[in-house]
């Protein structure tokens, strides 16, 4: 499991390098207006309509997930390096699209890889660490870049340094893919009829998401993703332009919430025993609504800091509990695909809509 923990750490480190200050980078260094930032954010999420489902389908079709991840990180690293070096607006927009094409597929593929590996270990009678105890390393990885970038930006350094930081973590992720364990697939059940064995994993996953067990959850999460994308796409600009927080401190303020996220993720098994997954999602979404109302009504530094306290439950509600619920719905034939199809159908459309509406 250590290699999988490192994979989560490095991959979320790459996200934590770029995501918190990307809107500030587009605003200050690329000269984007709010509408253009919304368009660029939507553009980065367009690949969600294809690449997650495609890459997870390949994984379920016995293409080695480790090599798919390596290829995606190679593309992402190349794009971040080129975005840092090329100061041309249309080129940066195009590169931003390719960055999304590679990166949006990594997270559902990593989740699918973990659950497939865990299931293969269970078939052998071994104990497996729960998902939150592994996923928490991604949260820790997300925090580290803010500390690095504080020192890089505190003397007025260019915000494009975020891209170099992301490149470093992406390169570490690429190298780490070659240390990931092999996933041995469970043998097909003799109860499976030939039609089931011939069906496409993506189609099976899609049918499962439309089942009565999942359809209303997917609808609610789609609205939640629209809201959080609208918030996250512009919150860094809001902190800088409206509240007046200096650029070098924005990442630190945002990552106060990520520290809370670490604690919530570690406590999730206990929370789950009390609230269950459904209760965790309800509490987290209520916290998200409260946070947005307070930041809009009272735009002060203290409000920005105080509202980070609900960030942990929000992440559990939108990004950890749903992944665990999806794995409960999945069969061995489409354990990767259900993560990718969910990211495509629920995550992709809602995030694009949220970014465009917010812009």
mmCIF file of C-alpha atoms in Angstrom, residues 13-330:
data_model
loop_
_atom_site.group_PDB
_atom_site.id
_atom_site.type_symbol
_atom_site.label_atom_id
_atom_site.label_comp_id
_atom_site.label_asym_id
_atom_site.label_seq_id
_atom_site.Cartn_x
_atom_site.Cartn_y
_atom_site.Cartn_z
ATOM 1 C CA UNK A 13 0.579 17.621 -4.710
ATOM 2 C CA UNK A 14 0.485 18.425 -8.422
ATOM 3 C CA UNK A 15 -3.129 19.563 -8.055
ATOM 4 C CA UNK A 16 -2.322 21.577 -4.928
ATOM 5 C CA UNK A 17 0.471 23.347 -6.791
ATOM 6 C CA UNK A 18 -1.753 24.625 -9.572
ATOM 7 C CA UNK A 19 -5.425 24.596 -8.579
ATOM 8 C CA UNK A 20 -5.567 27.125 -5.674
ATOM 9 C CA UNK A 21 -3.817 29.904 -7.617
ATOM 10 C CA UNK A 22 -4.688 29.043 -11.226
ATOM 11 C CA UNK A 23 -7.418 31.685 -11.397
ATOM 12 C CA UNK A 24 -4.996 34.263 -9.924
ATOM 13 C CA UNK A 25 -2.394 33.227 -12.511
ATOM 14 C CA UNK A 26 -4.925 33.664 -15.340
ATOM 15 C CA UNK A 27 -6.050 37.009 -13.866
ATOM 16 C CA UNK A 28 -2.684 38.616 -13.078
ATOM 17 C CA UNK A 29 -0.202 37.090 -15.513
ATOM 18 C CA UNK A 30 -2.366 36.048 -18.447
ATOM 19 C CA UNK A 31 -4.580 39.157 -18.205
ATOM 20 C CA UNK A 32 -7.871 37.232 -18.186
ATOM 21 C CA UNK A 33 -11.119 38.901 -17.194
ATOM 22 C CA UNK A 34 -13.703 37.089 -15.074
ATOM 23 C CA UNK A 35 -15.605 35.812 -18.127
ATOM 24 C CA UNK A 36 -12.370 34.511 -19.664
ATOM 25 C CA UNK A 37 -11.409 32.790 -16.390
ATOM 26 C CA UNK A 38 -14.800 31.092 -16.329
ATOM 27 C CA UNK A 39 -14.359 30.024 -19.959
ATOM 28 C CA UNK A 40 -10.836 28.702 -19.316
ATOM 29 C CA UNK A 41 -12.008 26.759 -16.255
ATOM 30 C CA UNK A 42 -14.870 25.269 -18.244
ATOM 31 C CA UNK A 43 -12.436 24.427 -21.056
ATOM 32 C CA UNK A 44 -10.188 22.536 -18.635
ATOM 33 C CA UNK A 45 -13.187 20.426 -17.610
ATOM 34 C CA UNK A 46 -14.345 19.616 -21.162
ATOM 35 C CA UNK A 47 -12.075 16.526 -21.249
ATOM 36 C CA UNK A 48 -14.165 15.135 -18.377
ATOM 37 C CA UNK A 49 -16.768 14.331 -21.023
ATOM 38 C CA UNK A 50 -14.487 11.714 -22.578
ATOM 39 C CA UNK A 51 -11.110 10.882 -21.070
ATOM 40 C CA UNK A 52 -12.112 9.466 -17.620
ATOM 41 C CA UNK A 53 -14.537 6.944 -19.107
ATOM 42 C CA UNK A 54 -12.098 6.036 -21.889
ATOM 43 C CA UNK A 55 -9.097 5.515 -19.618
ATOM 44 C CA UNK A 56 -11.008 3.552 -16.996
ATOM 45 C CA UNK A 57 -12.530 1.413 -19.783
ATOM 46 C CA UNK A 58 -9.006 0.583 -20.934
ATOM 47 C CA UNK A 59 -8.143 -0.376 -17.356
ATOM 48 C CA UNK A 60 -11.159 -2.704 -17.159
ATOM 49 C CA UNK A 61 -10.187 -4.156 -20.551
ATOM 50 C CA UNK A 62 -6.904 -5.384 -19.024
ATOM 51 C CA UNK A 63 -4.689 -2.504 -20.159
ATOM 52 C CA UNK A 64 -2.255 -1.953 -17.283
ATOM 53 C CA UNK A 65 -3.544 0.985 -15.194
ATOM 54 C CA UNK A 66 0.018 1.801 -14.164
ATOM 55 C CA UNK A 67 1.037 2.504 -17.751
ATOM 56 C CA UNK A 68 -2.102 4.587 -18.380
ATOM 57 C CA UNK A 69 -1.276 6.694 -15.325
ATOM 58 C CA UNK A 70 2.324 7.082 -16.471
ATOM 59 C CA UNK A 71 1.206 8.343 -19.889
ATOM 60 C CA UNK A 72 -1.272 10.791 -18.355
ATOM 61 C CA UNK A 73 1.318 12.235 -15.972
ATOM 62 C CA UNK A 74 3.831 12.537 -18.816
ATOM 63 C CA UNK A 75 1.352 14.652 -20.804
ATOM 64 C CA UNK A 76 0.485 16.738 -17.743
ATOM 65 C CA UNK A 77 4.136 17.438 -16.874
ATOM 66 C CA UNK A 78 4.916 18.446 -20.448
ATOM 67 C CA UNK A 79 1.939 20.791 -20.585
ATOM 68 C CA UNK A 80 2.763 22.540 -17.288
ATOM 69 C CA UNK A 81 6.345 23.097 -18.402
ATOM 70 C CA UNK A 82 5.233 24.520 -21.759
ATOM 71 C CA UNK A 83 2.643 26.786 -20.094
ATOM 72 C CA UNK A 84 5.428 28.217 -17.946
ATOM 73 C CA UNK A 85 7.711 28.856 -20.919
ATOM 74 C CA UNK A 86 5.270 30.086 -23.600
ATOM 75 C CA UNK A 87 3.669 33.470 -22.928
ATOM 76 C CA UNK A 88 1.022 33.431 -25.681
ATOM 77 C CA UNK A 89 -2.666 33.539 -24.718
ATOM 78 C CA UNK A 90 -4.136 31.134 -27.283
ATOM 79 C CA UNK A 91 -1.275 28.684 -26.794
ATOM 80 C CA UNK A 92 -1.832 28.686 -23.029
ATOM 81 C CA UNK A 93 -5.554 28.077 -23.516
ATOM 82 C CA UNK A 94 -4.823 25.152 -25.831
ATOM 83 C CA UNK A 95 -2.292 23.728 -23.390
ATOM 84 C CA UNK A 96 -4.799 24.170 -20.559
ATOM 85 C CA UNK A 97 -7.180 21.924 -22.513
ATOM 86 C CA UNK A 98 -4.518 19.225 -22.914
ATOM 87 C CA UNK A 99 -3.671 19.496 -19.215
ATOM 88 C CA UNK A 100 -7.303 18.785 -18.429
ATOM 89 C CA UNK A 101 -7.373 15.924 -20.949
ATOM 90 C CA UNK A 102 -4.630 14.145 -19.031
ATOM 91 C CA UNK A 103 -5.334 15.188 -15.463
ATOM 92 C CA UNK A 104 -9.080 14.761 -15.069
ATOM 93 C CA UNK A 105 -8.742 11.052 -15.842
ATOM 94 C CA UNK A 106 -6.031 10.436 -13.255
ATOM 95 C CA UNK A 107 -8.133 10.727 -10.118
ATOM 96 C CA UNK A 108 -10.938 8.269 -11.017
ATOM 97 C CA UNK A 109 -8.303 5.923 -12.440
ATOM 98 C CA UNK A 110 -6.301 6.085 -9.198
ATOM 99 C CA UNK A 111 -9.459 5.448 -7.188
ATOM 100 C CA UNK A 112 -10.358 2.520 -9.423
ATOM 101 C CA UNK A 113 -6.817 1.171 -9.112
ATOM 102 C CA UNK A 114 -7.015 1.271 -5.307
ATOM 103 C CA UNK A 115 -10.401 -0.473 -5.163
ATOM 104 C CA UNK A 116 -9.340 -3.112 -7.717
ATOM 105 C CA UNK A 117 -6.148 -3.804 -5.781
ATOM 106 C CA UNK A 118 -8.044 -3.915 -2.476
ATOM 107 C CA UNK A 119 -10.585 -6.352 -3.906
ATOM 108 C CA UNK A 120 -7.832 -8.610 -5.267
ATOM 109 C CA UNK A 121 -6.242 -8.695 -1.794
ATOM 110 C CA UNK A 122 -9.579 -9.543 -0.170
ATOM 111 C CA UNK A 123 -10.020 -12.476 -2.551
ATOM 112 C CA UNK A 124 -6.743 -13.798 -1.129
ATOM 113 C CA UNK A 125 -8.059 -13.440 2.416
ATOM 114 C CA UNK A 126 -5.864 -10.460 3.319
ATOM 115 C CA UNK A 127 -6.876 -7.421 5.361
ATOM 116 C CA UNK A 128 -6.914 -4.141 3.432
ATOM 117 C CA UNK A 129 -6.608 -0.605 4.771
ATOM 118 C CA UNK A 130 -9.836 1.408 4.362
ATOM 119 C CA UNK A 131 -9.951 3.919 1.521
ATOM 120 C CA UNK A 132 -9.897 7.059 3.756
ATOM 121 C CA UNK A 133 -6.624 5.976 5.405
ATOM 122 C CA UNK A 134 -4.981 5.849 1.962
ATOM 123 C CA UNK A 135 -6.786 8.836 0.423
ATOM 124 C CA UNK A 136 -5.661 11.073 3.316
ATOM 125 C CA UNK A 137 -2.150 11.040 1.828
ATOM 126 C CA UNK A 138 -3.585 12.886 -1.146
ATOM 127 C CA UNK A 139 -4.872 15.556 1.210
ATOM 128 C CA UNK A 140 -1.455 15.869 2.856
ATOM 129 C CA UNK A 141 0.131 16.110 -0.582
ATOM 130 C CA UNK A 142 -2.258 18.927 -1.481
ATOM 131 C CA UNK A 143 -1.033 20.979 1.490
ATOM 132 C CA UNK A 144 2.719 20.792 0.874
ATOM 133 C CA UNK A 145 2.842 23.006 -2.278
ATOM 134 C CA UNK A 146 1.264 25.936 -0.420
ATOM 135 C CA UNK A 147 4.221 25.926 1.980
ATOM 136 C CA UNK A 148 6.709 25.738 -0.898
ATOM 137 C CA UNK A 149 4.928 28.456 -2.876
ATOM 138 C CA UNK A 150 4.777 30.772 0.127
ATOM 139 C CA UNK A 151 8.575 31.049 0.074
ATOM 140 C CA UNK A 152 8.679 31.295 -3.725
ATOM 141 C CA UNK A 153 6.073 34.080 -3.882
ATOM 142 C CA UNK A 154 6.635 36.068 -0.685
ATOM 143 C CA UNK A 155 9.212 38.404 -2.287
ATOM 144 C CA UNK A 156 7.045 39.125 -5.309
ATOM 145 C CA UNK A 157 7.955 36.089 -7.398
ATOM 146 C CA UNK A 158 5.802 35.349 -10.466
ATOM 147 C CA UNK A 159 2.708 33.236 -9.890
ATOM 148 C CA UNK A 160 3.841 31.077 -12.813
ATOM 149 C CA UNK A 161 6.121 29.415 -10.234
ATOM 150 C CA UNK A 162 3.043 27.339 -9.420
ATOM 151 C CA UNK A 163 3.460 25.591 -12.765
ATOM 152 C CA UNK A 164 7.053 24.601 -11.980
ATOM 153 C CA UNK A 165 5.953 23.292 -8.591
ATOM 154 C CA UNK A 166 3.199 21.283 -10.283
ATOM 155 C CA UNK A 167 5.724 19.961 -12.793
ATOM 156 C CA UNK A 168 7.925 18.687 -9.952
ATOM 157 C CA UNK A 169 5.105 16.823 -8.240
ATOM 158 C CA UNK A 170 3.838 15.513 -11.573
ATOM 159 C CA UNK A 171 7.282 14.155 -12.397
ATOM 160 C CA UNK A 172 7.430 12.428 -9.004
ATOM 161 C CA UNK A 173 4.001 10.910 -9.736
ATOM 162 C CA UNK A 174 5.205 9.679 -13.115
ATOM 163 C CA UNK A 175 8.235 7.973 -11.564
ATOM 164 C CA UNK A 176 6.141 6.463 -8.769
ATOM 165 C CA UNK A 177 3.778 4.721 -11.218
ATOM 166 C CA UNK A 178 6.604 2.261 -11.915
ATOM 167 C CA UNK A 179 6.593 1.188 -8.243
ATOM 168 C CA UNK A 180 2.836 0.481 -8.022
ATOM 169 C CA UNK A 181 1.860 -3.148 -7.320
ATOM 170 C CA UNK A 182 0.365 -5.404 -9.939
ATOM 171 C CA UNK A 183 -3.391 -5.928 -9.703
ATOM 172 C CA UNK A 184 -4.343 -9.576 -10.069
ATOM 173 C CA UNK A 185 -7.912 -9.805 -11.277
ATOM 174 C CA UNK A 186 -10.366 -12.136 -9.639
ATOM 175 C CA UNK A 187 -11.474 -15.028 -11.874
ATOM 176 C CA UNK A 188 -14.793 -14.535 -13.628
ATOM 177 C CA UNK A 189 -17.748 -16.038 -11.845
ATOM 178 C CA UNK A 190 -19.272 -19.119 -13.422
ATOM 179 C CA UNK A 191 -22.657 -17.508 -12.754
ATOM 180 C CA UNK A 192 -21.959 -14.781 -15.302
ATOM 181 C CA UNK A 193 -23.854 -15.467 -18.502
ATOM 182 C CA UNK A 194 -22.125 -14.988 -21.882
ATOM 183 C CA UNK A 195 -24.027 -11.747 -22.556
ATOM 184 C CA UNK A 196 -22.668 -10.241 -19.338
ATOM 185 C CA UNK A 197 -19.122 -11.265 -20.180
ATOM 186 C CA UNK A 198 -19.415 -9.707 -23.649
ATOM 187 C CA UNK A 199 -20.940 -6.415 -22.468
ATOM 188 C CA UNK A 200 -18.839 -3.257 -22.354
ATOM 189 C CA UNK A 201 -17.786 -2.270 -18.798
ATOM 190 C CA UNK A 202 -18.696 1.363 -19.516
ATOM 191 C CA UNK A 203 -22.270 0.378 -20.403
ATOM 192 C CA UNK A 204 -22.589 -1.745 -17.264
ATOM 193 C CA UNK A 205 -21.341 1.150 -15.142
ATOM 194 C CA UNK A 206 -23.754 3.580 -16.799
ATOM 195 C CA UNK A 207 -26.715 1.257 -16.157
ATOM 196 C CA UNK A 208 -25.723 0.963 -12.513
ATOM 197 C CA UNK A 209 -25.611 4.777 -12.130
ATOM 198 C CA UNK A 210 -29.140 5.007 -13.558
ATOM 199 C CA UNK A 211 -30.461 2.393 -11.141
ATOM 200 C CA UNK A 212 -32.843 3.437 -8.337
ATOM 201 C CA UNK A 213 -29.975 3.055 -5.855
ATOM 202 C CA UNK A 214 -27.900 5.786 -7.510
ATOM 203 C CA UNK A 215 -29.905 8.090 -9.792
ATOM 204 C CA UNK A 216 -31.053 10.607 -7.161
ATOM 205 C CA UNK A 217 -27.648 10.649 -5.514
ATOM 206 C CA UNK A 218 -26.092 11.477 -8.893
ATOM 207 C CA UNK A 219 -28.567 14.328 -9.414
ATOM 208 C CA UNK A 220 -27.836 15.826 -5.998
ATOM 209 C CA UNK A 221 -24.078 15.517 -6.449
ATOM 210 C CA UNK A 222 -24.287 17.145 -9.888
ATOM 211 C CA UNK A 223 -25.835 20.239 -8.296
ATOM 212 C CA UNK A 224 -23.214 20.119 -5.541
ATOM 213 C CA UNK A 225 -20.384 19.974 -8.088
ATOM 214 C CA UNK A 226 -21.862 22.937 -9.971
ATOM 215 C CA UNK A 227 -21.879 24.952 -6.756
ATOM 216 C CA UNK A 228 -18.385 24.034 -5.612
ATOM 217 C CA UNK A 229 -16.852 24.581 -9.066
ATOM 218 C CA UNK A 230 -18.444 28.040 -9.234
ATOM 219 C CA UNK A 231 -16.962 28.761 -5.811
ATOM 220 C CA UNK A 232 -13.501 27.288 -6.372
ATOM 221 C CA UNK A 233 -13.012 28.811 -9.824
ATOM 222 C CA UNK A 234 -13.121 32.333 -8.413
ATOM 223 C CA UNK A 235 -12.496 32.132 -4.677
ATOM 224 C CA UNK A 236 -8.772 32.898 -5.032
ATOM 225 C CA UNK A 237 -9.576 35.978 -7.133
ATOM 226 C CA UNK A 238 -12.298 36.944 -4.625
ATOM 227 C CA UNK A 239 -9.837 36.655 -1.746
ATOM 228 C CA UNK A 240 -7.334 38.854 -3.563
ATOM 229 C CA UNK A 241 -9.595 41.381 -5.304
ATOM 230 C CA UNK A 242 -12.473 41.800 -2.819
ATOM 231 C CA UNK A 243 -11.018 40.839 0.569
ATOM 232 C CA UNK A 244 -7.485 42.030 -0.224
ATOM 233 C CA UNK A 245 -5.455 38.974 0.815
ATOM 234 C CA UNK A 246 -1.926 39.092 -0.760
ATOM 235 C CA UNK A 247 -1.198 36.367 -3.332
ATOM 236 C CA UNK A 248 1.438 34.600 -1.217
ATOM 237 C CA UNK A 249 -1.090 34.091 1.598
ATOM 238 C CA UNK A 250 -4.054 32.905 -0.495
ATOM 239 C CA UNK A 251 -2.744 29.354 -0.781
ATOM 240 C CA UNK A 252 -2.073 29.239 2.967
ATOM 241 C CA UNK A 253 -5.615 30.397 3.795
ATOM 242 C CA UNK A 254 -7.119 27.814 1.455
ATOM 243 C CA UNK A 255 -4.942 25.083 2.909
ATOM 244 C CA UNK A 256 -6.118 25.787 6.452
ATOM 245 C CA UNK A 257 -9.244 24.042 5.241
ATOM 246 C CA UNK A 258 -7.145 21.200 3.874
ATOM 247 C CA UNK A 259 -5.615 20.666 7.342
ATOM 248 C CA UNK A 260 -9.171 20.261 8.648
ATOM 249 C CA UNK A 261 -9.771 17.896 5.727
ATOM 250 C CA UNK A 262 -6.907 15.665 6.937
ATOM 251 C CA UNK A 263 -8.530 15.350 10.366
ATOM 252 C CA UNK A 264 -11.981 14.683 8.898
ATOM 253 C CA UNK A 265 -10.594 12.036 6.544
ATOM 254 C CA UNK A 266 -8.822 10.251 9.401
ATOM 255 C CA UNK A 267 -12.010 10.383 11.478
ATOM 256 C CA UNK A 268 -14.224 9.257 8.615
ATOM 257 C CA UNK A 269 -14.525 5.583 9.681
ATOM 258 C CA UNK A 270 -15.876 6.740 13.069
ATOM 259 C CA UNK A 271 -18.100 9.362 11.444
ATOM 260 C CA UNK A 272 -19.391 6.698 9.074
ATOM 261 C CA UNK A 273 -20.351 4.429 11.968
ATOM 262 C CA UNK A 274 -22.497 7.251 13.390
ATOM 263 C CA UNK A 275 -23.777 9.152 10.345
ATOM 264 C CA UNK A 276 -23.333 6.554 7.562
ATOM 265 C CA UNK A 277 -22.304 7.763 4.116
ATOM 266 C CA UNK A 278 -25.640 9.473 3.509
ATOM 267 C CA UNK A 279 -25.394 11.498 6.717
ATOM 268 C CA UNK A 280 -21.823 12.553 5.938
ATOM 269 C CA UNK A 281 -22.951 13.883 2.567
ATOM 270 C CA UNK A 282 -25.904 15.792 4.048
ATOM 271 C CA UNK A 283 -23.766 17.433 6.762
ATOM 272 C CA UNK A 284 -21.014 18.311 4.278
ATOM 273 C CA UNK A 285 -23.375 19.899 1.757
ATOM 274 C CA UNK A 286 -25.105 21.931 4.481
ATOM 275 C CA UNK A 287 -21.687 23.194 5.553
ATOM 276 C CA UNK A 288 -20.858 24.139 1.971
ATOM 277 C CA UNK A 289 -24.011 26.255 1.660
ATOM 278 C CA UNK A 290 -23.321 27.985 4.994
ATOM 279 C CA UNK A 291 -19.741 28.728 3.943
ATOM 280 C CA UNK A 292 -20.764 30.377 0.676
ATOM 281 C CA UNK A 293 -23.414 32.529 2.369
ATOM 282 C CA UNK A 294 -20.982 33.770 5.030
ATOM 283 C CA UNK A 295 -18.159 34.582 2.589
ATOM 284 C CA UNK A 296 -20.576 36.519 0.357
ATOM 285 C CA UNK A 297 -22.265 38.382 3.233
ATOM 286 C CA UNK A 298 -19.131 39.174 5.279
ATOM 287 C CA UNK A 299 -16.089 39.539 2.968
ATOM 288 C CA UNK A 300 -13.376 39.795 5.623
ATOM 289 C CA UNK A 301 -10.108 37.980 6.283
ATOM 290 C CA UNK A 302 -11.568 36.425 9.424
ATOM 291 C CA UNK A 303 -14.556 35.078 7.501
ATOM 292 C CA UNK A 304 -12.218 33.584 4.897
ATOM 293 C CA UNK A 305 -10.249 31.851 7.657
ATOM 294 C CA UNK A 306 -13.212 30.792 9.821
ATOM 295 C CA UNK A 307 -15.172 29.206 6.961
ATOM 296 C CA UNK A 308 -12.274 26.859 6.217
ATOM 297 C CA UNK A 309 -13.514 24.822 9.199
ATOM 298 C CA UNK A 310 -16.297 23.273 7.094
ATOM 299 C CA UNK A 311 -14.017 22.411 4.181
ATOM 300 C CA UNK A 312 -13.206 18.945 5.508
ATOM 301 C CA UNK A 313 -16.817 17.770 5.688
ATOM 302 C CA UNK A 314 -17.471 19.300 2.267
ATOM 303 C CA UNK A 315 -14.665 17.212 0.755
ATOM 304 C CA UNK A 316 -15.951 14.063 2.462
ATOM 305 C CA UNK A 317 -19.415 14.783 1.058
ATOM 306 C CA UNK A 318 -18.365 15.454 -2.538
ATOM 307 C CA UNK A 319 -15.140 13.559 -3.162
ATOM 308 C CA UNK A 320 -14.666 10.685 -0.714
ATOM 309 C CA UNK A 321 -18.070 9.325 0.349
ATOM 310 C CA UNK A 322 -19.388 9.174 -3.270
ATOM 311 C CA UNK A 323 -16.294 7.247 -4.410
ATOM 312 C CA UNK A 324 -16.835 4.684 -1.644
ATOM 313 C CA UNK A 325 -20.536 4.421 -2.486
ATOM 314 C CA UNK A 326 -19.739 3.853 -6.167
ATOM 315 C CA UNK A 327 -17.395 1.011 -5.304
ATOM 316 C CA UNK A 328 -20.252 -0.666 -3.428
ATOM 317 C CA UNK A 329 -22.283 -0.565 -6.640
ATOM 318 C CA UNK A 330 -19.459 -1.863 -8.822
#
